[in-house]
Coordinates of C-alpha atoms (C1' of nucleotides) and ligand atoms in Angstrom, one line a residue:
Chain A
X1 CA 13.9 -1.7 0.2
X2 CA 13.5 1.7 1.6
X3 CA 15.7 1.0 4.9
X4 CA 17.6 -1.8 3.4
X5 CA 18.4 -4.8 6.4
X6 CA 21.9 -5.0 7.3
X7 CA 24.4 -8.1 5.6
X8 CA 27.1 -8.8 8.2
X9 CA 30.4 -9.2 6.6
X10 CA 31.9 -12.3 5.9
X11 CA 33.4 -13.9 9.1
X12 CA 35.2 -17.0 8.3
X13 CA 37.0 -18.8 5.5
X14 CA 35.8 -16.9 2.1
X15 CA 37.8 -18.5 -0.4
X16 CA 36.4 -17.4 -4.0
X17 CA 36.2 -14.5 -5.4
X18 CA 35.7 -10.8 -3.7
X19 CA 32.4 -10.9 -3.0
X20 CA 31.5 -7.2 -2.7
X21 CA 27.9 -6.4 -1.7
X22 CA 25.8 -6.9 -4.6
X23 CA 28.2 -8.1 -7.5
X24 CA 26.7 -11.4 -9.1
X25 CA 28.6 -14.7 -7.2
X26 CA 32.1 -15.7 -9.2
X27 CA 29.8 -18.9 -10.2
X28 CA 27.3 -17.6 -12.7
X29 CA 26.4 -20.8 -13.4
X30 CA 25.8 -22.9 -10.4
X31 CA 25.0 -20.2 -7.6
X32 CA 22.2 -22.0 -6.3
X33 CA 24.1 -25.1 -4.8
X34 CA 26.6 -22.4 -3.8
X35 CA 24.3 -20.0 -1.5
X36 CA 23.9 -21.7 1.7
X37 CA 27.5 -21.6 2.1
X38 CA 27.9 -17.9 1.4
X39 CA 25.1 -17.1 3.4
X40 CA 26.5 -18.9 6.4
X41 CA 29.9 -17.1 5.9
X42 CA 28.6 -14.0 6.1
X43 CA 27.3 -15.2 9.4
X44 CA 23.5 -15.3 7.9
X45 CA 21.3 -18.5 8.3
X46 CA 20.3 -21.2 5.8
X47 CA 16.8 -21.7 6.4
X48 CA 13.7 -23.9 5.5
X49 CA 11.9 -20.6 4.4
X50 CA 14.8 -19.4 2.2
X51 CA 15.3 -22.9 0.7
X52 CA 12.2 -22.6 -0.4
X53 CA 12.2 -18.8 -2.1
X54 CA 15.7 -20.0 -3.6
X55 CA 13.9 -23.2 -5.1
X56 CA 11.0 -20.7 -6.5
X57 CA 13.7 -18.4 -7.7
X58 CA 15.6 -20.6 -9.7
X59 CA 12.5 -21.8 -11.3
X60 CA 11.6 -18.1 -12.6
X61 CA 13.3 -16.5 -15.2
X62 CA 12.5 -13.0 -16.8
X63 CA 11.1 -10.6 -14.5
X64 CA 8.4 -11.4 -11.7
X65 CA 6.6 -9.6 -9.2
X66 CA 6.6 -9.5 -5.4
X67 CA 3.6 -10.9 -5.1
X68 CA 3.7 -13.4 -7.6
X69 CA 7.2 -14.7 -5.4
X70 CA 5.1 -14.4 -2.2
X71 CA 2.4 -17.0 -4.3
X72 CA 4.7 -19.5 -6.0
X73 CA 6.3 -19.8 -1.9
X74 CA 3.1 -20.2 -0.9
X75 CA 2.1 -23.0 -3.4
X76 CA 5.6 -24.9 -2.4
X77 CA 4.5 -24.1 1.4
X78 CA 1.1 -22.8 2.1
X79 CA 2.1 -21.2 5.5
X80 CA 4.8 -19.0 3.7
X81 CA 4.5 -15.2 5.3
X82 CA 4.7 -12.4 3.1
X83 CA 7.1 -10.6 5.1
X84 CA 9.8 -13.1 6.0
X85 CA 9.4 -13.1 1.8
X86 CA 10.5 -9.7 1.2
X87 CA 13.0 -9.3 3.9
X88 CA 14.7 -12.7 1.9
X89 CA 14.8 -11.1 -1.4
X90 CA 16.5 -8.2 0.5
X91 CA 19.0 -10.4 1.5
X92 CA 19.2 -12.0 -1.9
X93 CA 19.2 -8.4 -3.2
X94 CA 22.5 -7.8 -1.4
X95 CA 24.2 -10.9 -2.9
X96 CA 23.7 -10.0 -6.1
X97 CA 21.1 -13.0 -6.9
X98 CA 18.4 -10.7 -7.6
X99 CA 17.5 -6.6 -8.5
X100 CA 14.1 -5.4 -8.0
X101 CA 12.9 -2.3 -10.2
X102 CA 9.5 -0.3 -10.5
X103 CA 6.8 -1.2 -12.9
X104 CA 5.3 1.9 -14.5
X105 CA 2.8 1.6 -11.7
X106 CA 5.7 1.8 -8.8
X107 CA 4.9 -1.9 -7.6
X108 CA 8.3 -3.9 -7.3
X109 CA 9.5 -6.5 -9.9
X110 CA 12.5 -8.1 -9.5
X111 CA 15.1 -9.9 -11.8
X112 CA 16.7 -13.0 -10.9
X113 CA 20.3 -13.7 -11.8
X114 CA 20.7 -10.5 -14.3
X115 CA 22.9 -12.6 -17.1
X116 CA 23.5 -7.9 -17.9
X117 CA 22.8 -5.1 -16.0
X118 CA 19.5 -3.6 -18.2
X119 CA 17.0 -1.1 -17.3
X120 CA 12.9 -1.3 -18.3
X121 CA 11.1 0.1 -21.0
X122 CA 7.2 0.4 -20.2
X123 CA 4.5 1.0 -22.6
X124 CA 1.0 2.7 -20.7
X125 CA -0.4 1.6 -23.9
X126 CA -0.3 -1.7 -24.1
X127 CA 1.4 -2.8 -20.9
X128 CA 3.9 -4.8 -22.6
X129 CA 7.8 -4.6 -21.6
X130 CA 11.3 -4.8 -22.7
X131 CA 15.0 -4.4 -21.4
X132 CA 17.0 -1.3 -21.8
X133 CA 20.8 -2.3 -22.7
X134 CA 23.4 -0.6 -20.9
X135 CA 24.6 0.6 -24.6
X136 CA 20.8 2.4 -25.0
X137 CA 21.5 3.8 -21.5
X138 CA 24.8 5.0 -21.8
X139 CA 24.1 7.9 -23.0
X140 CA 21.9 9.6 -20.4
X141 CA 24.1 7.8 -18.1
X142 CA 27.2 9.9 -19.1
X143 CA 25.6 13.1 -19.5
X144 CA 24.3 12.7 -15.2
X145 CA 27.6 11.1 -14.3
X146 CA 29.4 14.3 -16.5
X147 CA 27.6 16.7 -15.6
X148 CA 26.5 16.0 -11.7
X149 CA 28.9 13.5 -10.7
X150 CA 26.1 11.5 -10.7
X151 CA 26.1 7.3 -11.1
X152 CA 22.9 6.1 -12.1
X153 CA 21.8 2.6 -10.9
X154 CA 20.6 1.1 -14.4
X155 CA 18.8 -2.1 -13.1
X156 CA 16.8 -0.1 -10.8
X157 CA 15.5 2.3 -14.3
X158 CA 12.0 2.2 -15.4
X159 CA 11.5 4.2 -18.5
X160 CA 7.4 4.6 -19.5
X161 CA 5.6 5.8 -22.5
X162 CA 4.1 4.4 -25.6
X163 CA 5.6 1.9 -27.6
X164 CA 5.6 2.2 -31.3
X165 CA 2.4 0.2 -31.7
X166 CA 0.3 2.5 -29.3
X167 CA 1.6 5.6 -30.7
X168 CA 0.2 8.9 -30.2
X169 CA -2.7 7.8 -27.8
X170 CA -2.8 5.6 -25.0
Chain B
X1 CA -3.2 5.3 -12.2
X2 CA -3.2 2.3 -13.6
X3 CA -6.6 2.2 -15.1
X4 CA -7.1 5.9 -15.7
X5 CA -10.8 7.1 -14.5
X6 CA -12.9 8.4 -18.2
X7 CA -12.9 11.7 -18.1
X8 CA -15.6 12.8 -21.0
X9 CA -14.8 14.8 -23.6
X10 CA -16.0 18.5 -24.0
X11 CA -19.4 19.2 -24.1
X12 CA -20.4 22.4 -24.7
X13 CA -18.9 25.4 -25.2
X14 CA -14.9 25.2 -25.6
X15 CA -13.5 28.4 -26.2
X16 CA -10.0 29.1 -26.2
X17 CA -6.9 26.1 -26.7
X18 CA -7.3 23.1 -28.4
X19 CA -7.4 21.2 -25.2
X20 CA -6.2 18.2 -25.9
X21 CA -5.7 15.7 -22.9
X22 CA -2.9 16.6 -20.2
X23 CA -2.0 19.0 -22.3
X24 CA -1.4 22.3 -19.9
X25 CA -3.7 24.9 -20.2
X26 CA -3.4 27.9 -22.4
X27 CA -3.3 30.0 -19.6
X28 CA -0.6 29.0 -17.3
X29 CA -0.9 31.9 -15.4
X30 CA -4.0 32.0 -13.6
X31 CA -5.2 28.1 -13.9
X32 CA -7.2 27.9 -10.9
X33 CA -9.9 30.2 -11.9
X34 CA -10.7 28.8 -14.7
X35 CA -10.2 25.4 -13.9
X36 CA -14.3 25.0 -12.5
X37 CA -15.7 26.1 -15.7
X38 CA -12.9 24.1 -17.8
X39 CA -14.4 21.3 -15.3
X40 CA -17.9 21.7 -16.1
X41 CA -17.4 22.0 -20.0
X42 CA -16.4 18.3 -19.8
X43 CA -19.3 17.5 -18.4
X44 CA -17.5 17.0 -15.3
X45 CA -18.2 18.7 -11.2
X46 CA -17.3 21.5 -9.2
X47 CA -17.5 19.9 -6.4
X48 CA -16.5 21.0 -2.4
X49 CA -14.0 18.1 -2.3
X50 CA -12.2 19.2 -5.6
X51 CA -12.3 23.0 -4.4
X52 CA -10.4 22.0 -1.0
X53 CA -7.8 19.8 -3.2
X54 CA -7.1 22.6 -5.6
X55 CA -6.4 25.3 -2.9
X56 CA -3.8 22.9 -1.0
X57 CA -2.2 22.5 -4.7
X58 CA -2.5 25.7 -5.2
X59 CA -0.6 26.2 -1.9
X60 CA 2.3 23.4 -2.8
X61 CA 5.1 23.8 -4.8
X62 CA 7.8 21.3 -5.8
X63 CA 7.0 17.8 -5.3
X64 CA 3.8 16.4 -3.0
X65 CA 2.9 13.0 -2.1
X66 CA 0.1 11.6 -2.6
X67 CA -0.7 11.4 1.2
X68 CA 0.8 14.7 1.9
X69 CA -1.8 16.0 0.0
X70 CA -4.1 13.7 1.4
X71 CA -3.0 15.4 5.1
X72 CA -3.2 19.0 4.0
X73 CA -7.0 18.2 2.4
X74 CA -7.4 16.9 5.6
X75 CA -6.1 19.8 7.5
X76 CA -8.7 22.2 5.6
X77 CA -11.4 19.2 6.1
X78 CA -11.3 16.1 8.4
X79 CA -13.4 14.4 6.9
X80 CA -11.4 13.9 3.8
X81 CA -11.2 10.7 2.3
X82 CA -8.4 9.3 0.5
X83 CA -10.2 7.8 -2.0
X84 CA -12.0 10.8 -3.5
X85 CA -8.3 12.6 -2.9
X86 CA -6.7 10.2 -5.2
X87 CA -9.3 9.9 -7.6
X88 CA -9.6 13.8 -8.6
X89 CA -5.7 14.0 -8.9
X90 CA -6.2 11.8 -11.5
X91 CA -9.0 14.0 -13.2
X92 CA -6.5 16.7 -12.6
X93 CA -4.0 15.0 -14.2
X94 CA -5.6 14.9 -17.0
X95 CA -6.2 18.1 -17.3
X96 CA -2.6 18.7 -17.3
X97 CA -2.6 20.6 -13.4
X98 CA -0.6 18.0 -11.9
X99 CA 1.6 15.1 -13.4
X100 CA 2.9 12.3 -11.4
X101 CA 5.6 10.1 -11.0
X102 CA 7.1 7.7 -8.8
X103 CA 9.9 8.0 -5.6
X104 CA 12.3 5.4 -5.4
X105 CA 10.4 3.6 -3.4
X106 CA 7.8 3.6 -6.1
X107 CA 5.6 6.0 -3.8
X108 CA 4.0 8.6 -6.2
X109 CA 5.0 12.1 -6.1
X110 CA 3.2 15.1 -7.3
X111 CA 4.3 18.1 -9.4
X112 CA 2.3 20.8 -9.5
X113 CA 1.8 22.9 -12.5
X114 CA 5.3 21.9 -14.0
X115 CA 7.0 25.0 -15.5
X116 CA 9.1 22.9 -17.9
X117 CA 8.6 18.9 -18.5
X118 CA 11.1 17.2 -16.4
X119 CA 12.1 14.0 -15.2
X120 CA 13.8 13.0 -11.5
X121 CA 16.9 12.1 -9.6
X122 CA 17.4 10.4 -7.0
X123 CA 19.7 9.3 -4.5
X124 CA 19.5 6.4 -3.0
X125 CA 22.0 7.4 -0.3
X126 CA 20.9 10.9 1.1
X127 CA 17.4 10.6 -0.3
X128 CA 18.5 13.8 -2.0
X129 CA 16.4 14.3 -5.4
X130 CA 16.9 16.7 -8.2
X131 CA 15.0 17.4 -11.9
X132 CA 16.5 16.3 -15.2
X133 CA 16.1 18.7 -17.8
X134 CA 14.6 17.9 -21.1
X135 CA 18.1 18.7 -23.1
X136 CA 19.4 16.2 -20.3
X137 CA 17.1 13.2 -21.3
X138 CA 17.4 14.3 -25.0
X139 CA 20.0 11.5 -25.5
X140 CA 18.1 9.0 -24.0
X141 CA 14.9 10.1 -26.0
X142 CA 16.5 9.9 -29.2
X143 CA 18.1 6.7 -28.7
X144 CA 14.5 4.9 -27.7
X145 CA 12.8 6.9 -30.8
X146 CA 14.9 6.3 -33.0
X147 CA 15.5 2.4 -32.4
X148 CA 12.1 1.3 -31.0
X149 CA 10.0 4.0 -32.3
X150 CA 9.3 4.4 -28.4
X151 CA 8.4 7.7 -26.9
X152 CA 9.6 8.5 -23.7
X153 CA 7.3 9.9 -21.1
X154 CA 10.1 12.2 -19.2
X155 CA 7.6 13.2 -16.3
X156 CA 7.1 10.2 -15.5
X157 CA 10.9 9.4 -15.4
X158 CA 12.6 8.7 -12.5
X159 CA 16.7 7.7 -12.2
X160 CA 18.1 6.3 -9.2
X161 CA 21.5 6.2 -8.0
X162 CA 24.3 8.1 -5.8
X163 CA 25.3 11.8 -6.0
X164 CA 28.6 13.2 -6.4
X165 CA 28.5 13.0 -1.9
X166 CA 27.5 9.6 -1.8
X167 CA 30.1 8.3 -4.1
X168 CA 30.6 4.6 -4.1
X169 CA 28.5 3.5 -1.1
X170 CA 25.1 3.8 0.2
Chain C
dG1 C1' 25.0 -33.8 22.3
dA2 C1' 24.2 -29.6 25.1
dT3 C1' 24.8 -24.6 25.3
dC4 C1' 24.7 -19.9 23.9
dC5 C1' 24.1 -16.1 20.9
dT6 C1' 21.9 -13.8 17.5
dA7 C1' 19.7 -14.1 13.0
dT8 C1' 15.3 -15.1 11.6
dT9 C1' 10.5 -16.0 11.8
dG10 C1' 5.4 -15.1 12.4
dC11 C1' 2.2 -11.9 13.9
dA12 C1' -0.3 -7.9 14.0
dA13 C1' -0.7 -3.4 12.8
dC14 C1' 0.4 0.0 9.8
dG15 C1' 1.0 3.0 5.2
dC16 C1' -0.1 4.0 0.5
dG17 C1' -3.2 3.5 -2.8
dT18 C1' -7.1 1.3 -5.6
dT19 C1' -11.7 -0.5 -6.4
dG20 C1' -16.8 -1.9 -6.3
dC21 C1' -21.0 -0.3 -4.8
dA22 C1' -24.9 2.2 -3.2
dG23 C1' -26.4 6.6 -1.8
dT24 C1' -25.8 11.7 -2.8
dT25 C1' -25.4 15.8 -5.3
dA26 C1' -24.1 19.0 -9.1
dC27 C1' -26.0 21.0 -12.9
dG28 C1' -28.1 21.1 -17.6
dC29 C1' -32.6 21.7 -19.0
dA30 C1' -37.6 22.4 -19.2
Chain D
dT1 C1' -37.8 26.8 -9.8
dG2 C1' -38.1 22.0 -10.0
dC3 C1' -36.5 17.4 -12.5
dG4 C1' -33.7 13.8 -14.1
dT5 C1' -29.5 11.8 -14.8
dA6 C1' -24.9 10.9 -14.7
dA7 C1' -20.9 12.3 -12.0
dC8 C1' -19.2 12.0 -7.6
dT9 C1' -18.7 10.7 -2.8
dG10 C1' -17.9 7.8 1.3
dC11 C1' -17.4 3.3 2.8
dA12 C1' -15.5 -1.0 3.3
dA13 C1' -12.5 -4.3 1.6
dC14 C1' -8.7 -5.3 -0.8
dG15 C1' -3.5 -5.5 -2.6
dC16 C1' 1.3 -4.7 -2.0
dG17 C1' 4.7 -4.0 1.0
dT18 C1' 7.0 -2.6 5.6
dT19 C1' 7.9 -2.6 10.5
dG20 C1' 8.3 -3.5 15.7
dC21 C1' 8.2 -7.1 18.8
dA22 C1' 8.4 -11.4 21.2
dA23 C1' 9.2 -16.2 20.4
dT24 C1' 12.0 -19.6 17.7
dA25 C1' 15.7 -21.9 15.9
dG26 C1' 20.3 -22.0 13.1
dG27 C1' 24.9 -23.2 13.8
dA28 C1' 29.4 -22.2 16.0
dT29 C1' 31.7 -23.8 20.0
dC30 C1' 32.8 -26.8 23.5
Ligands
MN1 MN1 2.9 5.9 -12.5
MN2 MN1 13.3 0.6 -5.4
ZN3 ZN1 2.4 -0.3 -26.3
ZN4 ZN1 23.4 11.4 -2.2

DNA sequence: GATCCTATTGCAACGCGTTGCAGTTACGCA
DNA sequence: TGCGTAACTGCAACGCGTTGCAATAGGATC
């Protein structure tokens, strides 16, 4: 996600809604059966591979890592390459069907169809995690954007520290 | 730093500050002298390998990467090995002489000796990054305390999103 | 159905760390 | 000064991604 790969804009007949980069699809509720066609408008390619993350996706719910993707593909097809992995959840990344974040660790987890845009809460203690609403975040949210003109991404925030449980120590 | 090496706790004599874990040392100014004897009385080594490390810290300032520092160690001594590099910064970082945190590409990212706790900005679009002050991530704090009983770990903090420059886009 | 163009794939190599293990060494103590 | 022990080191292998490149294959067009 560093150097993200480039989407080329739609070409042809795009009849629903505006489909900016990255805003969930008009169709929260049946974007699956809807994908190949948006990704062939935007001149992109509908292939076996991506079938199958897509089928593996919309199995998941919750968060899940990279690798755990890259294993679940590989289960459905056991000659599934990590890479052509990632650089499809880049792509799906860019059409709004998933957002990756950090775990406190820096690895990637991503997030399929975010029903609301929420950051992470990470405990070092225990390991466990929860969402951050965009009510808990607006806060610090307004104070950067007020302040520095600056917009924070919320899906992509990864907050760490110890949950009440695990207290003062780790 | 996921599973955090044991560091043991004091041995013999412990003069000065309470010492608690990570917490900075009494003496902020001059910390690398005293850091082999504050090594030893843990029970822990003064070792060539750590006295390389902590003159290229004691060189940086700002924020290091892990395998910047990795390259300057291996500057003053090619046969550094990243293994041994890593695994002191985590003994250092528990004694409070560095703290981590993650890029936005989840690559860590070394502070040395931070003045004041902080967290990080960054942009996603000019790879710019800046430090959040404590009264900035105050809100934020509060709200986690005071509805999950969660404290925040603010050096470990790091916001992504577009500067003022990079307005809407990438 | 054949053709063409370019998006996509698989591969191999790389970058950043992390980990288990066996040999080495710092250093407290006699 | 020499010993014993536990901390530390180096190594090799691993895990998670990322990237350049040449070969492959969608799919739009005719
Ligand atoms: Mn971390
Ligand atoms: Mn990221
Ligand atoms: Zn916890
Ligand atoms: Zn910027």
């Amino acid at each position: 996600m560093t150097a993200s790969r480039q989407v080329a804009p739609a070409r042809s007949a795009a009849p629903s809604a505006p489909s900016g980069p990255s805003a969930p699809s008009a169709t929260a509720t049946a974007p699956w059966d809807e994908l190949p066609a948006r990704i062939r408008a935007r001149g992109l390619r509908w292939t076996p591979q991506r079938r199958i993350l897509l089928e593996v996706l919309s199995r998941s719910e919750g968060h899940v890592t990279g690798a755990e993707l890259v294993e679940r593909c590989r289960a459905a097809d056991p000659s599934t390459v990590p890479s052509t992995v990632y650089r499809t959840l880049d792509v799906l990344e860019e059409l709004g069907i998933v957002q990756h974040a950090h775990g406190a660790d820096g690895r990637e987890e991503f997030h399929v169809l975010p029903v609301s845009q929420h950051g992470h809460l990470h405990c070092l203690g225990c390991h466990q995690s929860w969402e951050i609403s965009s009510d808990e975040a607006a806060a610090l949210g307004r104070v950067l954007e007020r302040e520095r003109g600056f917009a924070m991404d919320l899906s992509h925030l990864t907050v760490s520290g110890h949950c009440r449980a695990c207290g003062g120590d780790g």
